[in-house]
Amino acid sequence: MLTLKNISFRHKEQTVLDSINYHFEPNKTYTITGGLSSGKSTLLKITGGLIPPTEGIVCFRERDIQTKGLEREIHRKIGYVFQEGVLISNLSVEENIGLPVKYLLPNSNRDEQRIRVKEMLSRFRVDSSYLDKRPCSIPASIRKTVNFAIAFILQPEVLMVDDPLFNLNKPEREAVIRELTNFKRSGGTMILTGNSERIIKDLTDEVIYLNEGKIQYSDKPELFFTSTDSELSQFVTEEIGD
Amino acid sequence: MNYIDRIGERLIVFIENIKSFGRFMATVVRRFLSLYSEKKINADVLVRQVYFTGFEAFWLVSIIAFGIGALIILQGNIILSTFGQTKLMYVLLVTVVIRELSSILTALIVIARSGTSICTELGNMKVSHEIDLLQSYGISPINYLVISRVFGVVVALFTLTIYFNIISILGGWFFTSFFYPIPLKDFMMHLIGELSVGDLLISVIKSVFFGFFIALISCYQGLQVVVARTEVPQRTIRAVVQSILAVIVIDILITYIYYLVL
């Protein structure tokens, strides 16, 4: 479904990602894990077409994701949730939700969309009183769940989430895990990042361990937790948790 | 590294920056033409930009325009009366205010208010990943953020320049009447006698170019912010300095072409 071909990314003098090749299959959930500044978020952004790699290409169904003119078609199929929960600061929550809907689903009925928005927000336990508020006046946890709600409203084929449980309080955390589980059951493809044990054990089909800009391990979660590789087992002991 | 190497390195960086800005400008113009034909310009951002740049600067422009018109008459009257050439005051008003100062002072006001605000806003959006968010929806930041702002600033600066001209003429008349009580109608008749279509045209043509480059430079510098909030004020300073330089260079070029043609 998504293929990384010889992906490298350099920022100033530093090599963040170094010649990465990988193929993401449909209907599977991947978790990219690794230490601090290992390049997890950068790899996810490149895979989602948000930043171009310094070298190499990302193909979505055999087509280069950076091809001009394909942005809307590709991003209609890929939902992206940011680590911190990002919303456009000078728009209300409702306008934020309406923005991608207006651009990516231009033929949809407005009233129908409003109903879907409210339904989706309640699924993520977001009170509808937040709809009129600006992002700066709502808690970070709610901002992130609104990001999830937007991604789900667009009904993507692939969902990319940067550190799914980061910044979430317990009720929102449970709602997010439930929705991600449902998305996985419905046959969606997910690419997640982070070091959450729960996410890796309960949702992941394949763990990708990133170290010094390279993929050092890629296999099933069971093998990831029982690996005899000293560096990997040390990483699991020290970094993986909830 | 010796002195020559350092100069060479700076020259290369300068040329690279010019090339990068040129590419940005070409993209904005190309996208503007395609969006304009498809009627897909972001109306909300456009209206907000015209309101902020044009309408909210109304009082500031009024005070400065009135003051400039008055000062030109005041200074002109003192100097010209010693030669017995007070009638040249109208020529002075047309040459100094309408041809030059109206567009340049309005441009400076717009740089100070809107140029800085555009650069800061886009820079902060970049740092807080809002630009990435737009890209994740497949929305081009140039289409959504830049084009409406550039168009908005051009419209606002064009309107403010015309408005500046009107208010400065009124300021000029108001102070003239202190020295020689003259009805507004007579004052206007004398002024129109010295005014050509070219004078008005050059003023608005300059305003369009000024608005375009001020907004473009401010957007470009805002979008050049990479990761840190500390980059935002640095980029804003660059936007102000480069906008002022651009305004001066464009002003000289248009004035030169104007005198060449006439």
Coordinates of C-alpha atoms in Angstrom, one line a residue:
Chain A
M1 CA 0.0 0.0 0.0
L2 CA 2.7 2.4 1.1
T3 CA 6.4 1.9 0.1
L4 CA 9.4 3.8 1.3
K5 CA 12.2 3.7 -1.2
N6 CA 15.6 4.7 0.0
I7 CA 14.4 7.4 2.2
S8 CA 17.0 9.8 3.7
F9 CA 16.4 13.0 5.6
R10 CA 19.0 15.5 6.6
H11 CA 18.5 18.7 8.7
K12 CA 21.4 21.1 8.5
E13 CA 24.4 18.9 9.1
Q14 CA 22.5 16.1 10.9
T15 CA 21.3 12.9 9.3
V16 CA 17.9 12.2 10.8
L17 CA 17.0 9.2 8.5
D18 CA 19.4 7.2 6.5
S19 CA 18.4 5.1 3.4
I20 CA 15.2 3.6 4.8
N21 CA 13.4 1.0 2.7
Y22 CA 10.1 -0.4 3.9
H23 CA 6.7 -1.7 2.6
F24 CA 3.5 -1.1 4.6
E25 CA 0.9 -3.7 3.7
P26 CA -2.9 -2.9 3.8
N27 CA -5.1 -3.9 6.8
K28 CA -2.2 -4.0 9.2
T29 CA -1.1 -1.9 12.1
Y30 CA 2.5 -0.7 12.4
T31 CA 4.1 1.0 15.4
I32 CA 7.4 2.9 14.8
T33 CA 9.3 3.0 18.0
G34 CA 12.7 4.3 19.1
G35 CA 14.5 6.5 21.5
L36 CA 14.4 10.3 21.8
S37 CA 15.2 12.0 18.5
S38 CA 15.4 8.7 16.7
G39 CA 13.4 10.1 13.8
K40 CA 10.0 8.5 14.5
S41 CA 7.9 11.6 13.9
T42 CA 10.0 12.7 10.9
L43 CA 9.6 9.2 9.3
L44 CA 5.8 9.4 9.9
K45 CA 5.6 12.9 8.4
I46 CA 7.6 11.8 5.4
T47 CA 5.4 8.7 5.0
G48 CA 2.3 10.9 5.2
G49 CA 3.7 13.3 2.6
L50 CA 3.9 16.2 5.0
I51 CA 7.6 16.8 4.4
P52 CA 9.6 15.7 1.4
P53 CA 12.6 13.5 2.0
T54 CA 16.1 14.7 1.2
E55 CA 16.5 11.6 -0.9
G56 CA 14.2 8.8 -2.0
I57 CA 10.5 8.6 -2.6
V58 CA 7.3 7.4 -0.8
C59 CA 4.8 5.6 -3.0
F60 CA 1.1 5.3 -2.2
R61 CA -0.3 2.6 -4.5
E62 CA 2.7 2.9 -6.8
R63 CA 2.4 6.7 -7.1
D64 CA 4.9 9.1 -5.7
I65 CA 3.1 10.8 -2.8
Q66 CA 4.8 14.2 -3.5
T67 CA 3.4 14.3 -7.1
K68 CA 1.9 17.8 -7.7
G69 CA -1.8 17.8 -8.3
L70 CA -2.4 14.5 -6.3
E71 CA -2.3 16.1 -2.9
R72 CA -6.1 16.2 -2.4
E73 CA -6.7 12.7 -3.7
I74 CA -3.9 11.2 -1.5
H75 CA -4.7 13.1 1.6
R76 CA -8.4 12.2 1.3
K77 CA -7.3 8.6 1.9
I78 CA -4.7 9.3 4.6
G79 CA -5.8 10.6 8.0
Y80 CA -3.0 12.2 10.1
V81 CA -3.1 13.0 13.9
F82 CA -0.3 15.1 15.3
Q83 CA 1.5 14.4 18.6
E84 CA 0.5 17.6 20.4
G85 CA -3.0 17.9 18.9
V86 CA -2.7 20.7 16.4
L87 CA -5.6 23.0 15.3
I88 CA -5.6 26.2 13.3
S89 CA -5.4 28.8 16.0
N90 CA -7.6 31.5 14.5
L91 CA -10.5 29.2 13.8
S92 CA -13.0 27.9 16.3
V93 CA -13.2 24.1 16.9
E94 CA -16.2 23.9 14.6
E95 CA -14.5 25.8 11.8
N96 CA -11.4 23.6 12.3
I97 CA -13.5 20.5 11.7
G98 CA -15.3 22.2 8.8
L99 CA -12.1 23.1 7.0
P100 CA -10.9 19.7 5.8
V101 CA -14.6 18.6 5.3
K102 CA -15.1 21.6 3.0
Y103 CA -11.9 21.0 1.0
L104 CA -11.8 17.2 1.0
L105 CA -15.6 16.4 0.8
P106 CA -16.9 19.4 -1.2
N107 CA -20.1 17.6 -2.3
S108 CA -21.2 16.6 1.1
N109 CA -24.4 17.9 2.6
R110 CA -23.7 20.6 5.3
D111 CA -26.4 19.5 7.8
E112 CA -25.4 15.9 7.4
Q113 CA -21.8 16.9 8.1
R114 CA -22.8 18.8 11.3
I115 CA -24.6 15.7 12.6
R116 CA -21.6 13.5 11.8
V117 CA -19.3 16.0 13.5
K118 CA -21.3 16.0 16.7
E119 CA -21.7 12.3 16.7
M120 CA -17.9 11.9 16.2
L121 CA -17.1 14.3 19.0
S122 CA -19.3 12.4 21.4
R123 CA -17.6 9.2 20.4
F124 CA -14.4 10.8 21.5
R125 CA -16.0 12.2 24.6
V126 CA -15.6 15.8 23.5
D127 CA -18.4 18.1 24.9
S128 CA -20.2 20.0 22.1
S129 CA -19.8 23.2 24.2
Y130 CA -16.2 23.3 22.9
L131 CA -17.4 23.8 19.3
D132 CA -17.5 27.6 19.5
K133 CA -14.2 27.9 21.4
R134 CA -10.8 28.7 20.0
P135 CA -8.0 26.1 20.3
C136 CA -6.0 28.2 22.8
S137 CA -8.9 28.1 25.2
I138 CA -9.4 24.4 25.3
P139 CA -7.3 21.7 27.1
A140 CA -4.5 20.0 25.1
S141 CA -6.2 16.7 25.7
I142 CA -9.4 17.9 24.0
R143 CA -7.4 19.4 21.1
K144 CA -5.8 16.1 20.4
T145 CA -9.2 14.3 20.5
V146 CA -10.6 16.9 18.1
N147 CA -7.7 16.0 15.8
F148 CA -8.7 12.3 16.0
A149 CA -12.4 13.2 15.4
I150 CA -11.4 15.2 12.2
A151 CA -9.3 12.3 11.0
F152 CA -12.1 9.8 11.5
I153 CA -14.8 12.0 9.9
L154 CA -12.9 11.9 6.7
Q155 CA -13.0 8.1 6.7
P156 CA -9.4 7.4 5.7
E157 CA -8.0 4.2 4.4
V158 CA -4.8 4.8 6.2
L159 CA -4.5 6.4 9.7
M160 CA -1.2 7.9 10.8
V161 CA -1.0 8.9 14.5
D162 CA 2.1 10.4 16.1
D163 CA 2.2 9.1 19.6
P164 CA -1.5 8.3 20.0
L165 CA -1.8 8.5 23.8
F166 CA 0.5 11.5 24.3
N167 CA -1.3 14.5 26.0
L168 CA -4.5 12.5 26.7
N169 CA -6.3 12.2 30.0
K170 CA -7.8 8.8 31.0
P171 CA -11.3 9.2 29.6
E172 CA -10.1 10.4 26.2
R173 CA -7.3 7.8 26.3
E174 CA -9.9 5.0 26.6
A175 CA -12.0 6.5 23.9
V176 CA -9.0 6.8 21.5
I177 CA -7.9 3.2 22.1
R178 CA -11.5 2.0 21.5
E179 CA -11.8 3.9 18.2
L180 CA -8.4 2.8 17.0
T181 CA -9.3 -0.8 17.8
N182 CA -12.6 -0.4 15.9
F183 CA -10.7 1.1 12.9
K184 CA -8.3 -1.9 12.9
R185 CA -11.2 -4.3 13.1
S186 CA -12.9 -2.6 10.2
G187 CA -9.8 -3.3 8.0
G188 CA -8.0 0.0 8.2
T189 CA -4.3 0.4 7.9
M190 CA -2.6 2.2 10.8
I191 CA 0.9 3.6 11.2
L192 CA 1.6 4.7 14.7
T193 CA 4.6 6.0 16.6
G194 CA 5.6 6.0 20.2
N195 CA 6.8 3.8 23.0
S196 CA 3.4 2.8 24.6
E197 CA 3.4 -0.8 25.7
R198 CA -0.4 -0.9 25.5
I199 CA -0.5 0.3 21.9
I200 CA 2.2 -2.2 20.9
K201 CA 0.7 -5.2 22.7
D202 CA -3.0 -4.5 21.9
L203 CA -3.0 -3.0 18.5
T204 CA 0.2 -3.6 16.7
D205 CA 0.9 -6.3 14.0
E206 CA 4.5 -5.2 13.4
V207 CA 6.9 -3.1 15.4
I208 CA 9.6 -1.0 13.7
Y209 CA 12.5 -0.1 15.9
L210 CA 14.3 3.0 14.7
N211 CA 17.8 3.8 15.9
E212 CA 20.3 6.3 14.6
G213 CA 18.1 7.0 11.5
K214 CA 17.9 3.3 10.4
I215 CA 15.4 0.5 10.9
Q216 CA 17.2 -1.9 13.3
Y217 CA 14.3 -4.2 13.9
S218 CA 11.0 -5.0 12.3
D219 CA 8.9 -7.9 13.4
K220 CA 5.9 -9.1 15.4
P221 CA 5.4 -7.5 18.9
E222 CA 5.8 -10.9 20.7
L223 CA 9.3 -11.2 19.3
F224 CA 10.0 -7.6 20.0
F225 CA 9.4 -8.0 23.7
T226 CA 11.4 -11.3 23.9
S227 CA 14.3 -10.3 21.8
T228 CA 17.7 -11.5 22.9
D229 CA 19.5 -8.6 21.2
S230 CA 21.1 -6.7 24.1
E231 CA 20.5 -3.2 22.7
L232 CA 16.9 -3.9 21.9
S233 CA 16.1 -5.6 25.2
Q234 CA 17.7 -2.7 27.0
F235 CA 15.5 -0.3 25.0
V236 CA 12.4 -2.4 25.8
T237 CA 13.2 -2.4 29.5
E238 CA 14.0 1.3 29.8
E239 CA 11.8 3.0 27.3
I240 CA 8.7 0.9 26.7
G241 CA 5.8 1.5 29.1
D242 CA 2.6 3.4 29.6
Chain B
M1 CA 38.6 31.2 5.9
N2 CA 40.0 34.5 4.5
Y3 CA 38.1 37.7 3.7
I4 CA 37.5 36.9 0.0
D5 CA 36.1 33.5 0.9
R6 CA 33.7 35.0 3.3
I7 CA 32.5 37.6 0.7
G8 CA 32.1 34.8 -1.8
E9 CA 30.1 32.6 0.6
R10 CA 27.8 35.5 1.5
L11 CA 27.3 36.3 -2.2
I12 CA 26.3 32.6 -2.8
V13 CA 23.8 32.7 0.1
F14 CA 22.4 36.0 -1.2
I15 CA 22.0 34.6 -4.8
E16 CA 20.4 31.4 -3.3
N17 CA 17.9 33.6 -1.3
I18 CA 17.0 35.6 -4.3
K19 CA 16.4 32.4 -6.4
S20 CA 14.3 30.9 -3.6
F21 CA 12.2 34.1 -3.3
G22 CA 11.9 34.2 -7.1
R23 CA 10.6 30.6 -7.1
F24 CA 8.1 31.5 -4.3
M25 CA 6.9 34.5 -6.3
A26 CA 6.4 32.5 -9.5
T27 CA 4.4 29.8 -7.6
V28 CA 2.2 32.4 -5.9
V29 CA 1.5 34.2 -9.3
R30 CA 0.8 30.9 -11.0
R31 CA -1.5 29.6 -8.3
F32 CA -3.2 33.0 -8.1
L33 CA -4.0 33.0 -11.8
S34 CA -5.4 29.4 -11.6
L35 CA -7.4 30.1 -8.4
Y36 CA -8.7 33.4 -9.8
S37 CA -10.0 31.7 -12.9
E38 CA -11.6 28.9 -10.7
K39 CA -13.0 31.5 -8.2
K40 CA -11.5 29.6 -5.3
I41 CA -9.7 32.4 -3.4
N42 CA -10.2 32.0 0.4
A43 CA -12.9 34.7 0.9
D44 CA -12.7 34.6 4.7
V45 CA -8.9 35.3 4.9
L46 CA -9.2 37.9 2.1
V47 CA -12.0 39.9 3.9
R48 CA -10.1 39.7 7.2
Q49 CA -6.9 40.9 5.5
V50 CA -8.6 43.8 3.8
Y51 CA -10.4 44.7 7.1
F52 CA -7.2 44.6 9.1
T53 CA -4.8 46.2 6.6
G54 CA -7.3 48.7 5.1
F55 CA -10.1 49.5 7.5
E56 CA -8.3 49.3 10.8
A57 CA -5.5 51.5 9.5
F58 CA -8.0 54.2 8.5
W59 CA -7.5 56.5 11.4
L60 CA -3.7 56.3 11.4
V61 CA -3.6 57.0 7.7
S62 CA -6.0 59.9 8.2
I63 CA -3.9 61.6 10.8
I64 CA -0.6 61.1 8.9
A65 CA -2.1 62.2 5.5
F66 CA -3.7 65.3 7.0
G67 CA -0.5 66.2 8.8
I68 CA 1.6 65.7 5.7
G69 CA -0.7 67.8 3.5
A70 CA -0.5 70.5 6.2
L71 CA 3.2 70.3 6.6
I72 CA 3.9 70.6 2.9
I73 CA 1.7 73.7 2.6
L74 CA 3.3 75.1 5.8
Q75 CA 6.9 74.6 4.7
G76 CA 6.1 75.4 1.0
N77 CA 4.4 78.6 1.9
I78 CA 7.3 79.9 4.0
I79 CA 9.9 79.1 1.3
L80 CA 7.9 80.0 -1.8
S81 CA 6.5 83.3 -0.4
T82 CA 10.0 84.7 -0.2
F83 CA 10.2 84.3 -4.0
G84 CA 6.7 85.4 -4.6
Q85 CA 5.8 82.0 -6.0
T86 CA 3.1 80.8 -3.7
K87 CA 1.1 79.5 -6.7
L88 CA 3.7 76.7 -6.9
M89 CA 2.3 75.2 -3.7
Y90 CA -0.1 73.3 -5.9
V91 CA 2.7 71.9 -7.9
L92 CA 4.5 71.0 -4.7
L93 CA 1.4 69.2 -3.4
V94 CA 1.0 67.2 -6.6
T95 CA 4.7 66.4 -7.0
V96 CA 5.6 65.6 -3.4
V97 CA 2.4 64.2 -1.9
I98 CA 0.4 62.6 -4.8
R99 CA 3.3 61.3 -6.9
E100 CA 5.6 60.2 -4.1
L101 CA 4.6 60.4 -0.4
S102 CA 1.1 59.0 -0.5
S103 CA 2.1 55.6 -1.8
I104 CA 5.4 55.4 0.1
L105 CA 4.0 56.5 3.5
T106 CA 1.0 54.2 3.1
A107 CA 3.4 51.4 2.3
L108 CA 5.4 52.1 5.4
I109 CA 2.3 52.1 7.5
V110 CA 1.3 48.8 6.0
I111 CA 4.7 47.3 6.5
A112 CA 4.7 48.3 10.2
R113 CA 1.2 47.0 10.8
S114 CA 0.3 44.2 8.3
G115 CA 3.7 43.1 7.1
T116 CA 4.9 42.4 10.7
S117 CA 1.6 40.8 11.6
I118 CA 1.5 38.5 8.5
C119 CA 5.1 37.4 9.1
T120 CA 4.5 36.7 12.8
E121 CA 1.3 34.9 12.2
L122 CA 2.7 32.6 9.5
G123 CA 5.9 32.0 11.5
N124 CA 4.0 31.0 14.6
M125 CA 1.7 28.8 12.5
K126 CA 4.8 27.1 11.2
V127 CA 6.3 26.5 14.7
S128 CA 3.0 25.1 16.0
H129 CA 2.7 22.7 13.0
E130 CA -0.5 24.4 11.7
I131 CA 1.1 24.5 8.2
D132 CA 1.7 20.8 8.5
L133 CA -1.9 20.4 9.5
L134 CA -3.1 22.1 6.3
Q135 CA -0.8 19.9 4.3
S136 CA -2.2 16.8 6.0
Y137 CA -5.6 17.9 4.6
G138 CA -4.1 18.3 1.1
I139 CA -4.6 22.0 1.4
S140 CA -1.7 24.1 -0.1
P141 CA -0.5 26.7 2.4
I142 CA 0.2 29.0 -0.6
N143 CA -3.4 28.7 -1.8
Y144 CA -5.0 28.9 1.6
L145 CA -2.8 31.4 3.4
V146 CA -0.6 33.3 1.0
I147 CA -2.7 34.2 -2.0
S148 CA -5.6 35.7 0.0
R149 CA -3.2 37.7 2.1
V150 CA -1.3 39.1 -0.9
F151 CA -4.5 39.9 -2.7
G152 CA -5.9 41.5 0.5
V153 CA -2.9 43.7 1.1
V154 CA -2.8 44.9 -2.6
V155 CA -6.5 45.8 -2.4
A156 CA -6.1 47.6 1.0
L157 CA -2.9 49.5 0.0
F158 CA -4.5 50.6 -3.3
T159 CA -7.6 51.9 -1.5
L160 CA -5.5 53.5 1.4
T161 CA -3.3 55.3 -1.1
I162 CA -6.3 56.9 -2.8
Y163 CA -7.7 57.8 0.6
F164 CA -4.3 59.2 1.7
N165 CA -4.3 61.5 -1.4
I166 CA -7.8 62.8 -0.6
I167 CA -7.1 63.5 3.1
S168 CA -3.7 65.1 2.4
I169 CA -5.3 67.5 -0.2
L170 CA -7.9 68.4 2.5
G171 CA -5.1 68.9 5.0
G172 CA -3.3 71.1 2.5
W173 CA -6.5 73.2 1.9
F174 CA -7.1 73.5 5.6
F175 CA -3.7 75.0 6.3
T176 CA -3.7 77.1 3.1
S177 CA -6.8 78.8 4.3
F178 CA -4.8 80.0 7.4
F179 CA -2.5 82.0 5.1
Y180 CA -4.9 82.9 2.3
P181 CA -8.6 82.2 3.0
I182 CA -9.6 80.3 -0.1
P183 CA -12.8 78.3 -0.7
L184 CA -12.3 74.5 -1.2
K185 CA -13.8 74.7 -4.7
D186 CA -11.2 77.3 -5.8
F187 CA -8.4 75.3 -4.1
M188 CA -9.5 72.2 -5.9
M189 CA -9.7 74.0 -9.3
H190 CA -6.1 75.2 -8.9
L191 CA -4.9 71.8 -7.8
I192 CA -6.7 70.0 -10.7
G193 CA -5.1 72.5 -13.0
E194 CA -1.7 71.2 -12.0
L195 CA -2.8 67.5 -11.8
S196 CA -2.5 65.1 -14.7
V197 CA -3.9 61.6 -15.1
G198 CA -0.4 60.4 -15.0
D199 CA 0.1 61.8 -11.5
L200 CA -2.9 59.8 -10.2
L201 CA -1.9 56.7 -12.2
I202 CA 1.7 56.6 -11.0
S203 CA 0.4 56.8 -7.4
V204 CA -1.9 53.9 -7.7
I205 CA 0.4 51.8 -9.8
K206 CA 3.1 52.2 -7.2
S207 CA 0.6 51.2 -4.5
V208 CA -0.3 47.9 -6.3
F209 CA 3.4 46.9 -6.7
F210 CA 4.2 48.0 -3.1
G211 CA 1.3 45.9 -1.7
F212 CA 2.2 42.9 -3.8
F213 CA 5.9 42.9 -2.7
I214 CA 5.2 43.8 1.0
A215 CA 2.7 40.9 1.4
L216 CA 4.9 38.5 -0.6
I217 CA 8.1 39.2 1.4
S218 CA 6.2 39.0 4.7
C219 CA 4.6 35.7 3.8
Y220 CA 7.9 34.3 2.4
Q221 CA 9.8 35.2 5.6
G222 CA 7.0 33.9 7.8
L223 CA 7.1 30.5 6.0
Q224 CA 10.9 30.4 6.3
V225 CA 10.7 29.8 10.1
V226 CA 11.7 26.2 10.7
V227 CA 11.3 25.0 14.3
A228 CA 12.0 27.6 17.0
R229 CA 9.8 30.5 18.2
T230 CA 13.0 32.6 18.5
E231 CA 13.2 32.6 14.7
V232 CA 9.9 34.5 14.4
P233 CA 11.1 37.9 15.5
Q234 CA 14.3 37.5 13.5
R235 CA 12.3 36.7 10.4
T236 CA 9.9 39.6 11.1
I237 CA 12.9 42.0 11.3
R238 CA 14.1 40.7 7.9
A239 CA 10.6 41.1 6.4
V240 CA 10.5 44.7 7.5
V241 CA 14.0 45.6 6.2
Q242 CA 13.5 43.8 2.9
S243 CA 10.0 45.3 2.4
I244 CA 11.4 48.8 3.0
L245 CA 14.2 48.1 0.5
A246 CA 11.8 46.7 -2.0
V247 CA 9.5 49.7 -1.7
I248 CA 12.4 52.1 -2.3
V249 CA 13.8 50.1 -5.3
I250 CA 10.3 49.8 -6.9
D251 CA 9.6 53.4 -6.3
I252 CA 12.8 54.5 -8.1
L253 CA 12.1 52.1 -11.0
I254 CA 8.5 53.2 -11.5
T255 CA 9.4 56.9 -11.2
Y256 CA 12.3 56.4 -13.7
I257 CA 10.0 54.6 -16.2
Y258 CA 7.4 57.3 -15.7
Y259 CA 9.8 60.1 -16.6
L260 CA 11.2 58.0 -19.5
V261 CA 7.8 57.4 -21.0
L262 CA 6.6 61.0 -20.6

